[in-house]
């Protein structure tokens, strides 16, 4: 099959055409997707009107799929397969969540710049987000290129960051917006995880920043010192020249490489329906293992 890959931004992001996600990828298709993802980090696949079963079947060959964290809450009645994260403002009866619903409050955390599942030792590699219903205005998703951001750092800062690690926690990032409604069981289960602050991308050998709103402290630094550094790096990495804004059309599927991007959701009218479904392919090994290998 002939694929066309068309860049959409000076640093990253491409539109990928000529692929049908209703069928699982063969080896050549997987190679083409991985190569394009290594090069562009964010791939937009237009016109993919898939159901959850096709979404899961297309994603699975890329690695282990995560089960949505919401599925662990006692009494959880999801609308979708547990391998499909429900990125919508709908309840189990497909009604729009009330403005104060706990689920809506928690998902407001997606409006902070983040990388998927960095609060787990083995975080997200590819996220595949499929747009089903999109409001007329707003509700875009923004992506930030953490490689271009790293390249643009002064040499002194690159040296300073070398070998540093940050602790990532979902409880922390939700706490920064005042969302603290977690049970003791959730607090214990969600915990936190250390991650390198700079990573070498295995597909390209290039370095990039590895940040997320979940990063709460830097190991070996006083808390304020680490947080100020994290805030300055977040501000730097999300400067407009490193950011691409995706305006969704229903049927778009966007795949991103979490190892070298951040993303966030944009505001929209909460009385309007916005429905996207996501699968997440997890990394095969903890990023901390890379750091230990490069130090050895
Ligand atoms: C996600 C996410 C952003 C959005 O699905 O991981 O952060 O725009 N989504 O809904
Ligand atoms: Mn996300």
Coordinates of C-alpha atoms and ligand atoms in Angstrom, one line a residue:
X1 CA 0.0 0.0 0.0
X2 CA 1.3 3.5 -0.8
X3 CA 1.4 5.9 2.1
X4 CA 1.8 9.6 1.9
X5 CA 3.3 11.5 4.8
X6 CA 2.9 15.3 4.7
X7 CA 4.5 17.5 7.4
X8 CA 2.2 20.0 9.2
X9 CA 4.7 21.9 11.4
X10 CA 8.4 23.1 11.0
X11 CA 9.6 20.7 13.8
X12 CA 7.2 17.8 14.1
X13 CA 3.7 16.5 13.2
X14 CA 2.6 14.9 9.9
X15 CA -0.6 13.8 8.2
X16 CA -0.4 10.1 7.3
X17 CA -2.7 9.0 4.5
X18 CA -3.3 5.7 2.6
X19 CA -3.9 3.5 5.6
X20 CA -7.1 1.8 6.8
X21 CA -7.3 1.2 10.5
X22 CA -10.3 -1.1 10.2
X23 CA -7.8 -3.8 9.6
X24 CA -4.8 -4.7 12.0
X25 CA -1.5 -3.5 10.6
X26 CA 0.8 -5.9 8.8
X27 CA 4.6 -5.8 9.4
X28 CA 5.2 -3.3 6.5
X29 CA 2.4 -1.0 7.8
X30 CA 3.8 -1.1 11.3
X31 CA 7.3 -0.3 10.1
X32 CA 5.9 2.7 8.1
X33 CA 4.0 4.0 11.1
X34 CA 6.9 3.6 13.5
X35 CA 9.3 5.2 11.1
X36 CA 7.0 8.2 10.6
X37 CA 6.4 8.4 14.3
X38 CA 10.1 8.4 15.0
X39 CA 10.5 11.3 12.5
X40 CA 7.4 13.4 13.3
X41 CA 6.3 12.2 16.8
X42 CA 2.7 13.1 16.1
X43 CA 0.8 11.5 13.2
X44 CA -2.7 12.6 12.1
X45 CA -4.7 9.9 10.3
X46 CA -7.8 11.5 8.8
X47 CA -11.0 9.6 7.9
X48 CA -10.6 6.6 10.3
X49 CA -14.1 5.8 11.2
X50 CA -13.3 2.9 13.5
X51 CA -15.1 1.2 16.3
X52 CA -13.5 0.2 19.7
X53 CA -12.8 -3.3 18.6
X54 CA -10.9 -2.1 15.5
X55 CA -9.2 0.6 17.5
X56 CA -7.9 -2.1 20.0
X57 CA -7.0 -4.5 17.2
X58 CA -5.0 -1.9 15.4
X59 CA -3.1 -0.7 18.5
X60 CA -2.3 -4.1 20.1
X61 CA 0.5 -5.2 17.7
X62 CA 2.5 -2.1 18.8
X63 CA 2.9 -3.3 22.4
X64 CA 1.1 -3.9 25.7
X65 CA -2.1 -1.9 26.0
X66 CA -2.9 -0.1 29.3
X67 CA -6.2 -0.6 31.1
X68 CA -7.8 2.8 31.9
X69 CA -7.1 3.9 35.5
X70 CA -10.8 4.7 36.0
X71 CA -11.6 1.0 35.6
X72 CA -10.0 0.3 39.0
X73 CA -12.4 2.5 41.0
X74 CA -15.0 0.3 42.9
X75 CA -18.4 0.4 41.3
X76 CA -17.0 1.8 38.1
X77 CA -19.4 1.3 35.2
X78 CA -17.5 2.3 32.1
X79 CA -19.1 2.9 28.8
X80 CA -16.2 1.3 26.9
X81 CA -13.8 -1.7 26.8
X82 CA -11.3 -1.3 29.7
X83 CA -8.5 -0.9 27.1
X84 CA -10.2 2.2 25.7
X85 CA -9.9 5.4 27.8
X86 CA -13.1 7.3 27.6
X87 CA -11.9 10.9 26.7
X88 CA -15.4 12.3 26.7
X89 CA -17.8 14.4 28.8
X90 CA -20.4 11.6 28.8
X91 CA -21.9 9.5 31.6
X92 CA -22.8 5.8 31.4
X93 CA -26.1 6.7 29.8
X94 CA -24.4 8.9 27.2
X95 CA -25.7 12.1 28.8
X96 CA -23.4 15.1 29.2
X97 CA -21.8 15.1 32.7
X98 CA -22.9 17.9 34.9
X99 CA -20.5 20.8 35.2
X100 CA -19.5 19.7 38.8
X101 CA -19.3 15.9 38.2
X102 CA -16.2 14.3 39.8
X103 CA -15.3 12.7 36.5
X104 CA -15.4 16.1 34.7
X105 CA -13.3 17.6 37.5
X106 CA -10.7 14.9 37.2
X107 CA -10.5 15.1 33.4
X108 CA -9.9 18.9 33.7
X109 CA -6.3 17.7 34.5
X110 CA -5.9 16.9 30.8
X111 CA -5.9 20.7 30.2
X112 CA -2.4 20.8 31.9
X113 CA 0.6 20.0 29.7
X114 CA 1.4 16.3 30.2
X115 CA 2.7 13.1 28.9
X116 CA 0.5 10.0 29.4
X117 CA 1.1 7.7 32.4
X118 CA 4.5 9.2 33.5
X119 CA 3.3 8.6 37.1
X120 CA 3.8 4.9 36.4
X121 CA 7.3 3.3 36.3
X122 CA 6.6 2.1 32.8
X123 CA 4.7 5.0 31.1
X124 CA 2.9 5.4 27.8
X125 CA 4.7 5.1 24.5
X126 CA 2.1 5.7 21.8
X127 CA -1.4 7.1 22.5
X128 CA -3.9 6.7 19.8
X129 CA -6.8 9.1 20.1
X130 CA -9.9 8.7 17.9
X131 CA -12.3 11.5 17.5
X132 CA -16.0 10.5 17.5
X133 CA -18.0 13.7 18.3
X134 CA -16.3 17.1 18.2
X135 CA -17.8 20.4 19.3
X136 CA -18.0 23.2 16.7
X137 CA -15.8 25.5 18.7
X138 CA -12.8 24.8 20.9
X139 CA -11.7 21.3 22.2
X140 CA -8.5 21.3 20.2
X141 CA -5.5 19.2 21.4
X142 CA -2.1 20.9 21.6
X143 CA 1.2 19.1 21.3
X144 CA 4.7 20.4 22.2
X145 CA 7.9 19.1 20.7
X146 CA 10.3 18.2 23.5
X147 CA 13.2 17.5 21.1
X148 CA 13.1 21.0 19.5
X149 CA 12.7 22.4 23.0
X150 CA 15.8 20.5 24.3
X151 CA 17.8 21.5 21.3
X152 CA 17.0 25.2 22.0
X153 CA 18.3 25.1 25.6
X154 CA 21.6 26.9 26.4
X155 CA 24.6 24.5 26.7
X156 CA 24.8 25.4 30.4
X157 CA 21.3 24.2 31.0
X158 CA 21.8 21.0 29.0
X159 CA 24.8 20.2 31.3
X160 CA 22.8 21.0 34.4
X161 CA 20.0 18.6 33.4
X162 CA 22.3 15.8 32.6
X163 CA 21.5 12.8 34.7
X164 CA 18.7 14.5 36.7
X165 CA 15.5 12.6 37.6
X166 CA 12.0 13.9 38.6
X167 CA 9.3 12.2 40.6
X168 CA 5.9 12.0 38.8
X169 CA 2.6 11.7 40.5
X170 CA -1.0 12.0 39.3
X171 CA -2.1 13.0 42.8
X172 CA 0.3 15.9 42.6
X173 CA -0.8 17.2 39.2
X174 CA -4.5 16.9 40.0
X175 CA -3.7 18.6 43.4
X176 CA -2.3 21.6 41.5
X177 CA -5.8 22.3 40.2
X178 CA -7.4 21.5 43.6
X179 CA -8.6 18.1 42.7
X180 CA -8.0 15.9 45.8
X181 CA -10.9 13.5 45.7
X182 CA -8.9 10.3 45.9
X183 CA -9.7 7.4 48.2
X184 CA -6.9 6.0 50.4
X185 CA -6.9 2.9 48.1
X186 CA -6.4 5.1 45.0
X187 CA -3.6 7.1 46.7
X188 CA -1.8 3.9 47.6
X189 CA -2.3 2.3 44.2
X190 CA -1.4 5.4 42.1
X191 CA 1.8 6.2 44.1
X192 CA 4.5 8.0 42.0
X193 CA 7.4 7.1 39.8
X194 CA 10.9 8.5 39.0
X195 CA 11.6 9.5 35.4
X196 CA 14.7 10.9 33.7
X197 CA 14.4 14.6 32.9
X198 CA 16.3 14.1 29.6
X199 CA 15.9 11.0 27.4
X200 CA 17.6 9.7 24.3
X201 CA 15.0 8.7 21.8
X202 CA 15.7 5.0 20.8
X203 CA 14.4 5.6 17.2
X204 CA 16.6 8.6 16.4
X205 CA 19.4 8.7 19.0
X206 CA 18.4 12.4 19.7
X207 CA 18.0 13.9 23.1
X208 CA 14.7 15.4 24.4
X209 CA 13.2 16.8 27.5
X210 CA 10.8 14.5 29.4
X211 CA 8.3 16.6 31.3
X212 CA 4.7 16.5 32.4
X213 CA 2.4 18.3 34.9
X214 CA 2.9 15.2 37.0
X215 CA 6.5 16.0 37.7
X216 CA 6.5 17.2 41.3
X217 CA 10.1 17.3 42.4
X218 CA 13.7 16.7 41.3
X219 CA 15.6 14.1 43.2
X220 CA 18.6 15.6 45.1
X221 CA 17.2 19.1 45.0
X222 CA 15.3 21.1 47.6
X223 CA 11.6 21.1 46.6
X224 CA 11.3 24.8 45.7
X225 CA 14.5 24.6 43.7
X226 CA 13.3 21.6 41.7
X227 CA 9.8 23.0 41.2
X228 CA 11.0 26.3 39.9
X229 CA 13.4 24.5 37.5
X230 CA 10.5 22.3 36.3
X231 CA 8.2 25.3 35.8
X232 CA 10.9 27.1 33.8
X233 CA 11.4 24.1 31.7
X234 CA 7.7 23.7 31.1
X235 CA 7.4 27.3 30.1
X236 CA 10.3 27.0 27.7
X237 CA 9.1 23.7 26.2
X238 CA 5.6 25.1 25.5
X239 CA 6.7 28.3 23.7
X240 CA 4.6 28.9 20.6
X241 CA 7.3 27.8 18.2
X242 CA 7.3 24.3 19.7
X243 CA 3.5 23.9 19.8
X244 CA 1.1 22.4 17.2
X245 CA -2.6 22.8 17.7
X246 CA -4.8 20.1 16.3
X247 CA -8.4 21.1 15.3
X248 CA -10.3 17.8 15.3
X249 CA -12.6 16.5 12.6
X250 CA -14.7 13.5 13.5
X251 CA -12.9 10.4 12.1
X252 CA -9.4 11.8 12.8
X253 CA -7.1 9.4 14.7
X254 CA -4.0 11.1 16.2
X255 CA -1.1 8.9 17.3
X256 CA 1.6 10.5 19.4
X257 CA 4.9 9.4 20.8
X258 CA 4.8 10.2 24.5
X259 CA 8.5 9.8 24.9
X260 CA 9.2 13.1 23.1
X261 CA 6.1 15.2 23.2
X262 CA 3.7 16.8 25.7
X263 CA 0.0 17.4 25.0
X264 CA -3.0 19.1 26.5
X265 CA -6.7 19.5 25.9
X266 CA -8.2 23.0 25.1
X267 CA -11.3 24.5 26.6
X268 CA -14.8 24.0 25.0
X269 CA -18.4 24.6 26.0
X270 CA -19.1 21.8 28.6
X271 CA -22.7 21.6 27.7
X272 CA -21.7 20.4 24.2
X273 CA -20.7 16.8 23.5
X274 CA -17.0 16.0 23.0
X275 CA -16.2 12.3 22.6
X276 CA -12.8 10.8 21.8
X277 CA -11.6 7.3 22.6
X278 CA -8.0 6.5 23.4
X279 CA -5.8 3.4 23.5
X280 CA -2.4 3.6 25.0
X281 CA 0.5 1.4 24.1
X282 CA 2.9 1.2 27.0
X283 CA 6.7 1.4 26.9
X284 CA 8.4 -2.1 27.1
X285 CA 10.8 -1.1 29.9
X286 CA 11.0 1.7 32.5
X287 CA 12.8 4.9 31.2
X288 CA 14.9 4.8 34.4
X289 CA 16.6 1.7 32.9
X290 CA 18.0 3.9 30.0
X291 CA 19.5 6.2 32.5
X292 CA 21.2 3.4 34.4
X293 CA 22.5 2.0 31.1
X294 CA 23.9 5.3 30.0
X295 CA 25.6 5.9 33.4
X296 CA 27.2 2.4 33.3
Ligands
LIG1 C1 -5.4 12.1 26.2 C2 -5.5 13.6 26.4 C3 -6.4 15.5 25.4 C4 -7.7 16.0 24.7 O1 -6.3 11.5 25.6 O2 -4.4 11.5 26.7 O3 -4.8 14.1 27.1 O4 -7.6 16.9 24.0 N1 -6.4 14.2 25.6 O5 -8.7 15.4 25.0
LIG2 MN1 -3.2 12.7 27.9

